[in-house]
PDB file of C-alpha atoms in Angstrom:
ATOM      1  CA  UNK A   1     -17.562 101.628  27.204  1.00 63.00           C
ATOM      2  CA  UNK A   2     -20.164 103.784  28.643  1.00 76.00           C
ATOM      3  CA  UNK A   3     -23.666 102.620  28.726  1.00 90.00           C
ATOM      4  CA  UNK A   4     -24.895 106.627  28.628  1.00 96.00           C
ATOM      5  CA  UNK A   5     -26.404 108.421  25.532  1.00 97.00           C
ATOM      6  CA  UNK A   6     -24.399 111.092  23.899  1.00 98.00           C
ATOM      7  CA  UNK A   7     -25.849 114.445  24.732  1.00 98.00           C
ATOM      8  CA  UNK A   8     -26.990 115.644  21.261  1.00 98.00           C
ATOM      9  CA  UNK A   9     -27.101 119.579  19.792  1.00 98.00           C
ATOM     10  CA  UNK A  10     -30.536 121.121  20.680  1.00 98.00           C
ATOM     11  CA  UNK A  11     -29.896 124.308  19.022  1.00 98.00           C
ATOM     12  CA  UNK A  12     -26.776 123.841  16.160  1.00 98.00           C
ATOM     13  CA  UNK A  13     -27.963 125.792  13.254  1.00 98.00           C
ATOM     14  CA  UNK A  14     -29.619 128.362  15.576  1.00 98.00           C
ATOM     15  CA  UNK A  15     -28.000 129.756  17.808  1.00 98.00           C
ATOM     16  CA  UNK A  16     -24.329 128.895  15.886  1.00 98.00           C
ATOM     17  CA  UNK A  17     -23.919 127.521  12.372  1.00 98.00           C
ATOM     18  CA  UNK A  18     -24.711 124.007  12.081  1.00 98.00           C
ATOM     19  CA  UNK A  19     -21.773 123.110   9.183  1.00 98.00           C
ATOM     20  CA  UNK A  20     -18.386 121.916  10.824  1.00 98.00           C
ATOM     21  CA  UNK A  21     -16.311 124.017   8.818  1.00 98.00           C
ATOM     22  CA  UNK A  22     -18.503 127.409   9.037  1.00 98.00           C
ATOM     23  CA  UNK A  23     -18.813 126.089  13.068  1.00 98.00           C
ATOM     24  CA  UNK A  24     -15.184 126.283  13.220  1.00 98.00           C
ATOM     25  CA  UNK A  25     -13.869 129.082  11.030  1.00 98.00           C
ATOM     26  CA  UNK A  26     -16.695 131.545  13.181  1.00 98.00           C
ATOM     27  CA  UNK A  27     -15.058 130.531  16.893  1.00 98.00           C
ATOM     28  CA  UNK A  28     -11.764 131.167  15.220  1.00 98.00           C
ATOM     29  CA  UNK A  29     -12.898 134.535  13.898  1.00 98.00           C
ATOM     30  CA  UNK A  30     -13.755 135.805  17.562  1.00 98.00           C
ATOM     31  CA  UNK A  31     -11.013 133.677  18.649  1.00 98.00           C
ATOM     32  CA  UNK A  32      -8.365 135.944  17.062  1.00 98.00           C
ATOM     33  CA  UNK A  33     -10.406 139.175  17.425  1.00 98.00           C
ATOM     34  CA  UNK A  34      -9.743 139.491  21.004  1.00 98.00           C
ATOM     35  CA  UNK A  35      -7.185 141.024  22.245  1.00 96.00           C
ATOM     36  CA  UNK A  36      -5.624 140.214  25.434  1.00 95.00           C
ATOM     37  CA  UNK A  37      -3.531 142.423  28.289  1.00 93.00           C
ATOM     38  CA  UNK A  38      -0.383 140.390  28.717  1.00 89.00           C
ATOM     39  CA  UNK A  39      -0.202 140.562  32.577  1.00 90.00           C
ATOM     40  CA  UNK A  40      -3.174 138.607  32.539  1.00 91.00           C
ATOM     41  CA  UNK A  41      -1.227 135.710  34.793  1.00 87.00           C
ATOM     42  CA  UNK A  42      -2.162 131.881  35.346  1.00 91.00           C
ATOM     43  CA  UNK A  43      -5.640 131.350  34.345  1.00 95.00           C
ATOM     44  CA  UNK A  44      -8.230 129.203  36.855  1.00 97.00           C
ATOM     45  CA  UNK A  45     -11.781 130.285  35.138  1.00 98.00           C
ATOM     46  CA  UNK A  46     -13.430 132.486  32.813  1.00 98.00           C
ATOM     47  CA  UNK A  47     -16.975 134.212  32.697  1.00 98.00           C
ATOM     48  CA  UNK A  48     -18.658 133.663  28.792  1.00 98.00           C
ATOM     49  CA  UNK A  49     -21.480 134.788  27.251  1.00 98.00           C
ATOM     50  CA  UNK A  50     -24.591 132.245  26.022  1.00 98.00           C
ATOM     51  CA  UNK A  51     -26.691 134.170  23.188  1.00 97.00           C
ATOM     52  CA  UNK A  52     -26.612 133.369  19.599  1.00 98.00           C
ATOM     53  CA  UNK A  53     -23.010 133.912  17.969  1.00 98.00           C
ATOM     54  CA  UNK A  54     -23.459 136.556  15.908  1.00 98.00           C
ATOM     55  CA  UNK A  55     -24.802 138.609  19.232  1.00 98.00           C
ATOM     56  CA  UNK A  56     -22.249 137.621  21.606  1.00 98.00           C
ATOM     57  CA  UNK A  57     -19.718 135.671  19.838  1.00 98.00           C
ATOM     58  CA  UNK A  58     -17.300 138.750  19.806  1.00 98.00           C
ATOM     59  CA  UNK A  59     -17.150 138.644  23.914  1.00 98.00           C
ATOM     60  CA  UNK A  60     -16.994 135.020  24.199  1.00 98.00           C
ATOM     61  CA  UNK A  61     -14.057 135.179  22.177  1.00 98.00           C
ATOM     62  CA  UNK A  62     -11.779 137.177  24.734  1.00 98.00           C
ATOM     63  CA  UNK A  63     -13.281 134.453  27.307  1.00 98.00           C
ATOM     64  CA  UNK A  64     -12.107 131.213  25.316  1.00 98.00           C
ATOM     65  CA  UNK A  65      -9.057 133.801  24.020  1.00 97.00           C
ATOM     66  CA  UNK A  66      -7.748 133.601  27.526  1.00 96.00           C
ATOM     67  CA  UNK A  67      -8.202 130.058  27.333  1.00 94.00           C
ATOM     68  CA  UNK A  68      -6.137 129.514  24.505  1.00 94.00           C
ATOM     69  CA  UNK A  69      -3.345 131.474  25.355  1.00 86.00           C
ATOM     70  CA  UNK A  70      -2.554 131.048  29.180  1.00 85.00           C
ATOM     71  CA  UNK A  71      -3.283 127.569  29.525  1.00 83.00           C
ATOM     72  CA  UNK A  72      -0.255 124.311  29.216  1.00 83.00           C
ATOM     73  CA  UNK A  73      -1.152 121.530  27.081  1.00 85.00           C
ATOM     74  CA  UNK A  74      -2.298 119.096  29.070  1.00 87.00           C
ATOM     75  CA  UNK A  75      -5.880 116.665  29.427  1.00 92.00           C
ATOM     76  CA  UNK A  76      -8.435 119.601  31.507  1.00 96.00           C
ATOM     77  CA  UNK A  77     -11.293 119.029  32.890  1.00 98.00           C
ATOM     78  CA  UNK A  78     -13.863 121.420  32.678  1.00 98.00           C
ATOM     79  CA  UNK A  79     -16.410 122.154  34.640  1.00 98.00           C
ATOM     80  CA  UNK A  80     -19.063 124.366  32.647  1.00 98.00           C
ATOM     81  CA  UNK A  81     -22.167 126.353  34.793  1.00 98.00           C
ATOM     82  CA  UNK A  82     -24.692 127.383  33.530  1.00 98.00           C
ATOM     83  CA  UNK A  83     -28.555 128.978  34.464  1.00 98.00           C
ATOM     84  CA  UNK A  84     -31.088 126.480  33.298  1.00 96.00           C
ATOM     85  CA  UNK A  85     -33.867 128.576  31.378  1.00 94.00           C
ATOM     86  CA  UNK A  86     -35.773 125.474  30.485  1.00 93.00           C
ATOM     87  CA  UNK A  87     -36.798 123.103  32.766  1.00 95.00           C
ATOM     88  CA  UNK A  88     -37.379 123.908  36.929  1.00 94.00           C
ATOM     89  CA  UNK A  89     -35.961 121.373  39.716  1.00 96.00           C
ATOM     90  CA  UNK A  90     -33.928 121.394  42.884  1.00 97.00           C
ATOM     91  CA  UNK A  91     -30.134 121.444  43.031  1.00 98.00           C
ATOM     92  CA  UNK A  92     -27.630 121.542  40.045  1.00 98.00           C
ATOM     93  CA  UNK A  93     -28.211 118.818  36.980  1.00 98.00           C
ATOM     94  CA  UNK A  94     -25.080 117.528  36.249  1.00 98.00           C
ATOM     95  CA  UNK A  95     -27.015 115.548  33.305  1.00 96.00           C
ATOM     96  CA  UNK A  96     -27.139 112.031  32.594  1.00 97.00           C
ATOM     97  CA  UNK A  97     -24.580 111.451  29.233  1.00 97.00           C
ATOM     98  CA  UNK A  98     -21.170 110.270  28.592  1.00 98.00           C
ATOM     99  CA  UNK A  99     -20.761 112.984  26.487  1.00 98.00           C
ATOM    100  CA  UNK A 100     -21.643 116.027  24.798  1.00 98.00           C
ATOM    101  CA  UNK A 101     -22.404 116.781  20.798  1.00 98.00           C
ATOM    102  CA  UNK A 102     -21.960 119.553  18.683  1.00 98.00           C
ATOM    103  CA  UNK A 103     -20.997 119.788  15.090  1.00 98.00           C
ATOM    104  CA  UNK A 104     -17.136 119.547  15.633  1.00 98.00           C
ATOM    105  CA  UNK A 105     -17.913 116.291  17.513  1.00 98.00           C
ATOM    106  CA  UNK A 106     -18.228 114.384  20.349  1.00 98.00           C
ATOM    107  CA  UNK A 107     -16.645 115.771  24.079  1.00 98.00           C
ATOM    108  CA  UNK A 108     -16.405 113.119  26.463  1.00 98.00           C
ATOM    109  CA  UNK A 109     -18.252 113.944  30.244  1.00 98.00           C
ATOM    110  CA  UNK A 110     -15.833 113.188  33.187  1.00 98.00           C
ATOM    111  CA  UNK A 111     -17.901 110.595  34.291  1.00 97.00           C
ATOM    112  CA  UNK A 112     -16.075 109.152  37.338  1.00 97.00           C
ATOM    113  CA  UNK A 113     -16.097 113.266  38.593  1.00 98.00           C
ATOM    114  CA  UNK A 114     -20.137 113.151  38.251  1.00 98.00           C
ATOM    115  CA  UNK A 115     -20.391 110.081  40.338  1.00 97.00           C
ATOM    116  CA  UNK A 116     -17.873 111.369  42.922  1.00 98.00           C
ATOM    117  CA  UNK A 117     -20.273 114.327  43.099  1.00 98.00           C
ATOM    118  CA  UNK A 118     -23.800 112.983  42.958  1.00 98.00           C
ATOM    119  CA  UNK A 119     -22.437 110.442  45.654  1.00 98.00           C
ATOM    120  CA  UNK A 120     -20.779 113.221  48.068  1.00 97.00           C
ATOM    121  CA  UNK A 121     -23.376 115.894  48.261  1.00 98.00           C
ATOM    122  CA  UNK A 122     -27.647 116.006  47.780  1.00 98.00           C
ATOM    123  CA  UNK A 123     -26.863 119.224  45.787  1.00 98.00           C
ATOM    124  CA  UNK A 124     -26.438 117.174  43.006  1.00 98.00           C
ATOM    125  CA  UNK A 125     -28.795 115.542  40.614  1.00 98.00           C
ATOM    126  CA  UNK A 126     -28.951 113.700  37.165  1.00 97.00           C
ATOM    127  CA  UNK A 127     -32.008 115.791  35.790  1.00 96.00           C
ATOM    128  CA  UNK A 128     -30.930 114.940  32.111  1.00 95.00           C
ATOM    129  CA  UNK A 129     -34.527 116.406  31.024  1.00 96.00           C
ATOM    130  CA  UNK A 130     -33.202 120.215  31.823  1.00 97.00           C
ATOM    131  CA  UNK A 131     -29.889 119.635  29.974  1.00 97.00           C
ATOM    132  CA  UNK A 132     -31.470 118.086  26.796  1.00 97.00           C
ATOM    133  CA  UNK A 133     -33.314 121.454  25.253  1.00 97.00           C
ATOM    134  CA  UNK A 134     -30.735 123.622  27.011  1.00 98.00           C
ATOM    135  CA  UNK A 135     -28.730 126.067  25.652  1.00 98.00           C
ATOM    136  CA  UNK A 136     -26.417 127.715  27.968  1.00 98.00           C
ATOM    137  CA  UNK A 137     -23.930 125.181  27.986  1.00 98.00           C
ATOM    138  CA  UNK A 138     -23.981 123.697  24.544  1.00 98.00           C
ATOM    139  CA  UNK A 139     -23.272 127.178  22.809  1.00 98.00           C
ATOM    140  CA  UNK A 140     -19.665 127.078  24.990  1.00 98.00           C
ATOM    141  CA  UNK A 141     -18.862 123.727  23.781  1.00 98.00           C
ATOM    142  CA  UNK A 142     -17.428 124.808  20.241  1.00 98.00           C
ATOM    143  CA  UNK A 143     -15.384 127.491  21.950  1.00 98.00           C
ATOM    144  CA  UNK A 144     -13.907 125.283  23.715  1.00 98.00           C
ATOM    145  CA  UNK A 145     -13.364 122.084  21.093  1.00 98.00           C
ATOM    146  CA  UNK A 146     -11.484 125.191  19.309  1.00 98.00           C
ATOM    147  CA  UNK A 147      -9.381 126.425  21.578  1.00 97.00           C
ATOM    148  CA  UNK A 148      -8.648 123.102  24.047  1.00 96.00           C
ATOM    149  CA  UNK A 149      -6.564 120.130  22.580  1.00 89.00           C
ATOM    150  CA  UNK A 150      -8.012 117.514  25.431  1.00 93.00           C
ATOM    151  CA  UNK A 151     -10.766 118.060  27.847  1.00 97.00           C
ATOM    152  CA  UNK A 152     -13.857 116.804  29.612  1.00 98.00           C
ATOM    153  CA  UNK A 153     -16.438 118.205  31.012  1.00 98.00           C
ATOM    154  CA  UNK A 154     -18.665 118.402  33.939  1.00 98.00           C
ATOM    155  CA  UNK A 155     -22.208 119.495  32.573  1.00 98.00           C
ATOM    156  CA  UNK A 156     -23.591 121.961  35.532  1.00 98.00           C
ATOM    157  CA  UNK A 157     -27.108 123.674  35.019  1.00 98.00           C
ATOM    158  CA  UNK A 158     -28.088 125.587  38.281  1.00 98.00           C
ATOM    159  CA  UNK A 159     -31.861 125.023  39.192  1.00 98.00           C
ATOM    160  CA  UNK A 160     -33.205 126.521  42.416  1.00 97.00           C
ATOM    161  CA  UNK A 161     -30.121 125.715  44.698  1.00 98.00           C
ATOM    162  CA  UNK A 162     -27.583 128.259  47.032  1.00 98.00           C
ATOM    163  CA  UNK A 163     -24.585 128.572  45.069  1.00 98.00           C
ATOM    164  CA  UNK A 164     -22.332 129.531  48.151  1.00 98.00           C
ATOM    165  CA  UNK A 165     -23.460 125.868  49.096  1.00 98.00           C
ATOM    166  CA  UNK A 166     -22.044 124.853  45.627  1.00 98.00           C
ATOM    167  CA  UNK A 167     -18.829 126.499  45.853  1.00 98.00           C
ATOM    168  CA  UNK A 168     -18.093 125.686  49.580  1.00 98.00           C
ATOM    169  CA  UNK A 169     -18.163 122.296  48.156  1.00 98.00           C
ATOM    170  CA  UNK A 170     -16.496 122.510  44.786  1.00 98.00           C
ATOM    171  CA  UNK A 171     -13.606 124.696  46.218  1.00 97.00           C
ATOM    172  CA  UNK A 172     -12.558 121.328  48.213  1.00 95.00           C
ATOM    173  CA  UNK A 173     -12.254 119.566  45.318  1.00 97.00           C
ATOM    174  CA  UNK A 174     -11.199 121.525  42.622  1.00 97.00           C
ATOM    175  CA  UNK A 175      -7.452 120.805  41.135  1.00 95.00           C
ATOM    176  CA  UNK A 176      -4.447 121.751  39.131  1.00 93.00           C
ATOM    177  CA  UNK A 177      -5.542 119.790  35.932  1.00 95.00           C
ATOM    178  CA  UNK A 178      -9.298 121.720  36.589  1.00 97.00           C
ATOM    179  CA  UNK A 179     -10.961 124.950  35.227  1.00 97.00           C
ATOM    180  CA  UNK A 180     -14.320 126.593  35.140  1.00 98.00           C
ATOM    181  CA  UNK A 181     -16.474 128.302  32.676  1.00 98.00           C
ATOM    182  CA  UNK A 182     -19.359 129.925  33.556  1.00 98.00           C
ATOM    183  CA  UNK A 183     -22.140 130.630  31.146  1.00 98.00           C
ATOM    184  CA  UNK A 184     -23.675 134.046  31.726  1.00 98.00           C
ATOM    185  CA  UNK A 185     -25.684 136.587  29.899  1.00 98.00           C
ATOM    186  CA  UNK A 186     -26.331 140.019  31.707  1.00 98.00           C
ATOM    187  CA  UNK A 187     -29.088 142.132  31.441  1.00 97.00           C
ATOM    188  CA  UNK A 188     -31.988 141.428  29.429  1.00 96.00           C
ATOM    189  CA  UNK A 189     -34.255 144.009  26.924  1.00 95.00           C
ATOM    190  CA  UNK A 190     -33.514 147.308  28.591  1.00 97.00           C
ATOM    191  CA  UNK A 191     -32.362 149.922  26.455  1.00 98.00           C
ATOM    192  CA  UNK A 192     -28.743 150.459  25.590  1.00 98.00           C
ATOM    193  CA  UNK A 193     -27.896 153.461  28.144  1.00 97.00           C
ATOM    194  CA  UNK A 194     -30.027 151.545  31.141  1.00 98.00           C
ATOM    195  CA  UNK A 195     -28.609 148.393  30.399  1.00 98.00           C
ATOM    196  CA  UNK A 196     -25.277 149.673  30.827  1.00 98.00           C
ATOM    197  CA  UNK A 197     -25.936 151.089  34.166  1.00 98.00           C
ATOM    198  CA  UNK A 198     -27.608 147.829  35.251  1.00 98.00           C
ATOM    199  CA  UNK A 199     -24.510 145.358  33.901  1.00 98.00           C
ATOM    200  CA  UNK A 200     -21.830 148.292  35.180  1.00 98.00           C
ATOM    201  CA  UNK A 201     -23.185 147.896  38.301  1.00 98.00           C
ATOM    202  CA  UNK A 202     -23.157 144.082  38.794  1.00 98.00           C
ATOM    203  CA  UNK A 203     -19.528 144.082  37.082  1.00 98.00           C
ATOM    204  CA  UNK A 204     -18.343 146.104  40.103  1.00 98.00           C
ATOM    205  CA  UNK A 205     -20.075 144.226  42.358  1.00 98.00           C
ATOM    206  CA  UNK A 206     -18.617 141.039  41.125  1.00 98.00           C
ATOM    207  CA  UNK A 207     -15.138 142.749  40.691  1.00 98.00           C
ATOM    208  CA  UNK A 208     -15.367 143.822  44.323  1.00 98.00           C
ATOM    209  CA  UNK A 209     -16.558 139.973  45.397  1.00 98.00           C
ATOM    210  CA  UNK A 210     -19.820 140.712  46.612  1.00 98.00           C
ATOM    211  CA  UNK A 211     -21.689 138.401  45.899  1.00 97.00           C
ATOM    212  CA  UNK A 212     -25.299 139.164  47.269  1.00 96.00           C
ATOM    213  CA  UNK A 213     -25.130 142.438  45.496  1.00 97.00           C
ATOM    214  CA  UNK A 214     -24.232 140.028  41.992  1.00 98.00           C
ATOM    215  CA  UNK A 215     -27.296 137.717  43.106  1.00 96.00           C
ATOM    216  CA  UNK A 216     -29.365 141.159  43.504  1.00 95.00           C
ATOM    217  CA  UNK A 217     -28.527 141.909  40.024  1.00 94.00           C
ATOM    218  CA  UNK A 218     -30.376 141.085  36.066  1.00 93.00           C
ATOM    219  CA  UNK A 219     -27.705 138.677  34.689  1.00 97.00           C
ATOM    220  CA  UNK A 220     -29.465 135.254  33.871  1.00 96.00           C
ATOM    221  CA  UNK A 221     -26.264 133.667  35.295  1.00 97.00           C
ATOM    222  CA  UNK A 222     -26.017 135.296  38.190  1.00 97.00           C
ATOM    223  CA  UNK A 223     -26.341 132.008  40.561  1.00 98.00           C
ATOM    224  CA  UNK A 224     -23.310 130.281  38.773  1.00 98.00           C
ATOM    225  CA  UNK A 225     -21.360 133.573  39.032  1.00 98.00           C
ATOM    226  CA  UNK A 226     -21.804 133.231  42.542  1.00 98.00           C
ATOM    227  CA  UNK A 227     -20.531 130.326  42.911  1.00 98.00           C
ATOM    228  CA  UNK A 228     -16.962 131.153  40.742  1.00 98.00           C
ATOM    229  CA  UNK A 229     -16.626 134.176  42.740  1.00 98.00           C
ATOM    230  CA  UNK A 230     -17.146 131.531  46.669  1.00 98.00           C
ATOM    231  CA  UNK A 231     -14.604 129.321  44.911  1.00 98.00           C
ATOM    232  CA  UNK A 232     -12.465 132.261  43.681  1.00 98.00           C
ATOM    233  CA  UNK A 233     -12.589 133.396  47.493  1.00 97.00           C
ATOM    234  CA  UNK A 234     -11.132 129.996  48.778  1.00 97.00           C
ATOM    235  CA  UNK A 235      -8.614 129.980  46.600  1.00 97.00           C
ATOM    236  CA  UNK A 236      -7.326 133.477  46.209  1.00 97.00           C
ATOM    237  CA  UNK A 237      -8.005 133.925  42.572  1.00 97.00           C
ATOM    238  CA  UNK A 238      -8.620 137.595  41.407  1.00 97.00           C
ATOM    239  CA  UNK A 239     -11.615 138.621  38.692  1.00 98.00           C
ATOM    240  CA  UNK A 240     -10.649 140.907  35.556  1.00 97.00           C
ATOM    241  CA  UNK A 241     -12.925 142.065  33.141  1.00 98.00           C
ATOM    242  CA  UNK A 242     -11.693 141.401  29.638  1.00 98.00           C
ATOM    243  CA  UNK A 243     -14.958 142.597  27.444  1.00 98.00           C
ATOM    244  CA  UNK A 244     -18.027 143.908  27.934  1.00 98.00           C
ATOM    245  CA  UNK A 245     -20.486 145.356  25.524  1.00 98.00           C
ATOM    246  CA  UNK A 246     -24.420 144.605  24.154  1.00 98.00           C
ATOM    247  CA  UNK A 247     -26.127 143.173  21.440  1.00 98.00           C
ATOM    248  CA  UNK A 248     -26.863 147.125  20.222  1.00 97.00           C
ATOM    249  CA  UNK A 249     -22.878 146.821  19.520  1.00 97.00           C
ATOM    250  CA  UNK A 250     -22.449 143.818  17.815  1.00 97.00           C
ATOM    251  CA  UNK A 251     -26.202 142.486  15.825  1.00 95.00           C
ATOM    252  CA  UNK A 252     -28.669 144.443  17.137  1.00 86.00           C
ATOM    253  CA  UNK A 253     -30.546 147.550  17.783  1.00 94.00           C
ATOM    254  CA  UNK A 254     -30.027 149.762  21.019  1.00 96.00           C
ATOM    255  CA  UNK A 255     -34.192 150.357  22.377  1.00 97.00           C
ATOM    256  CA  UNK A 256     -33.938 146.823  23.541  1.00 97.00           C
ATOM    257  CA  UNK A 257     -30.233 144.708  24.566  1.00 97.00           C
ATOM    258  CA  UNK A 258     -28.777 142.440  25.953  1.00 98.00           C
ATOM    259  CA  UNK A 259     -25.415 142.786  27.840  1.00 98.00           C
ATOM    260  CA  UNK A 260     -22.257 140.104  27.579  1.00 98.00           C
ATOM    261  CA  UNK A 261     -19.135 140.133  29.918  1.00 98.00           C
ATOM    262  CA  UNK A 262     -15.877 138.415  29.396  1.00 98.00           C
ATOM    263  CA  UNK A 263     -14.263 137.797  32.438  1.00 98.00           C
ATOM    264  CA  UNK A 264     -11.163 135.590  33.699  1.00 98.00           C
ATOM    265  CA  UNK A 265     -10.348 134.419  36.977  1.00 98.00           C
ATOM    266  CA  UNK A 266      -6.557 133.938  37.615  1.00 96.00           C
ATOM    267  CA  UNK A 267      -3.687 133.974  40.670  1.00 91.00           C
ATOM    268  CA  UNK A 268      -3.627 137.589  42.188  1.00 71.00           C
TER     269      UNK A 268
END
């Protein structure tokens, strides 16, 4: 057994209900929402939004949608990036738990992939005090307990670090049984119409793979995107925007948004 702490919620009851059943029964609303195009092909990764549910919940479900429904059943591991809002430092935190908390229960942490990593590469760091009040990746966790029968994650919060570095290295090592999630929020607090311009612009950019025009750009996620679309580049998988719209559609008013993309990453 694992001598680690369990990672527990920071913000359950926040930004997502804190009661298992409500918990579950709201992933599964915006789980069945989305619709899907059905050439979508063999899923590798997916793009989801981080805000509070009832803002963003809608375009995360076409994310963890995707998930669901182009994925076998077999034991995944996941590994979920993330921007760290919280707490500054060097390199990515890949935490310091053997496993992660939220209302539906407890997901285990790949542990032997952590060590692997922190012992391969100085990119890598515990830094469990930036994961512990974090939200980015916690808010993804439910999504996935819904929609995955067995998986494990690999906690990744992006501090001050190059993310081509990140995906040179994680391309090498990246497998059949593996996927990605990235946690990303686009613009922030412009007003509907100029938000639109600014997330339209990094969409294309990110469509297009180029990547120091998505690092130029207002999502909050933008240094994890990079690194999906380095990896993507390695291995030949192809972006498509599933959802996009603001919280001025879904809970919110339109002077002052903020902008969500679905996105999925899959063979040509």
């Amino acid at each position: 057994m694992s001598e680690l702490p369990v990672r527990r919620p920071a913000v359950a009851g926040q930004f997502y209900p804190a009661d298992p059943t409500v918990l579950r029964c709201t992933v599964r609303t915006y789980v069945d929402g989305a619709a899907l195009p059905d050439d979508l092909g063999e899923l590798h990764a997916v793009i989801a939004p981080h805000a509070g549910y009832v803002y963003s919940g809608p375009t995360a479900g076409y994310a963890f949608k995707a998930l669901e429904t182009r994925l076998p059943d077999r034991q995944w591991t996941v590994f979920l990036l993330g921007p760290a809002h919280r707490v500054p430092f060097r390199g990515v935190a890949l935490g310091e738990y053997s496993a992660i908390r939220t209302p539906l229960g407890d997901v285990p942490v790949d542990e032997e992939r952590v060590a692997q990593m922190l012992d391969r590469s100085s990119l890598y760091t515990r830094a469990p005090m930036a994961h512990a009040p974090e939200h980015c990746l916690e808010v993804e966790v439910p999504f996935l307990q819904v929609t995955l029968a067995d998986f494990r994650l690999v906690p990744m919060l992006f501090g001050d670090v190059d993310p081509r570095a990140v995906a040179d290295d994680l391309a090498a090592h990246i497998g059949e049984d593996d996927l990605i999630v990235v946690s990303n929020d686009m613009s922030h607090f412009y007003t509907y119409d100029e938000a639109h311009k600014l997330d339209n612009a990094t969409l294309e950019a990110l469509l297009a793979g180029e990547e120091m025009k998505v690092m130029a750009g207002e999502a909050c996620g933008r240094a994890p995107m990079v690194a999906l679309m380095g990896i993507a580049r390695h291995k030949g998988w192809q972006p498509r925007l599933l959802d996009y719209r603001t919280s001025g559609d879904t809970a919110g008013e339109k002077w002052q948004v903020v902008g969500y993309a679905a996105v999925a990453y899959t063979d040509g």
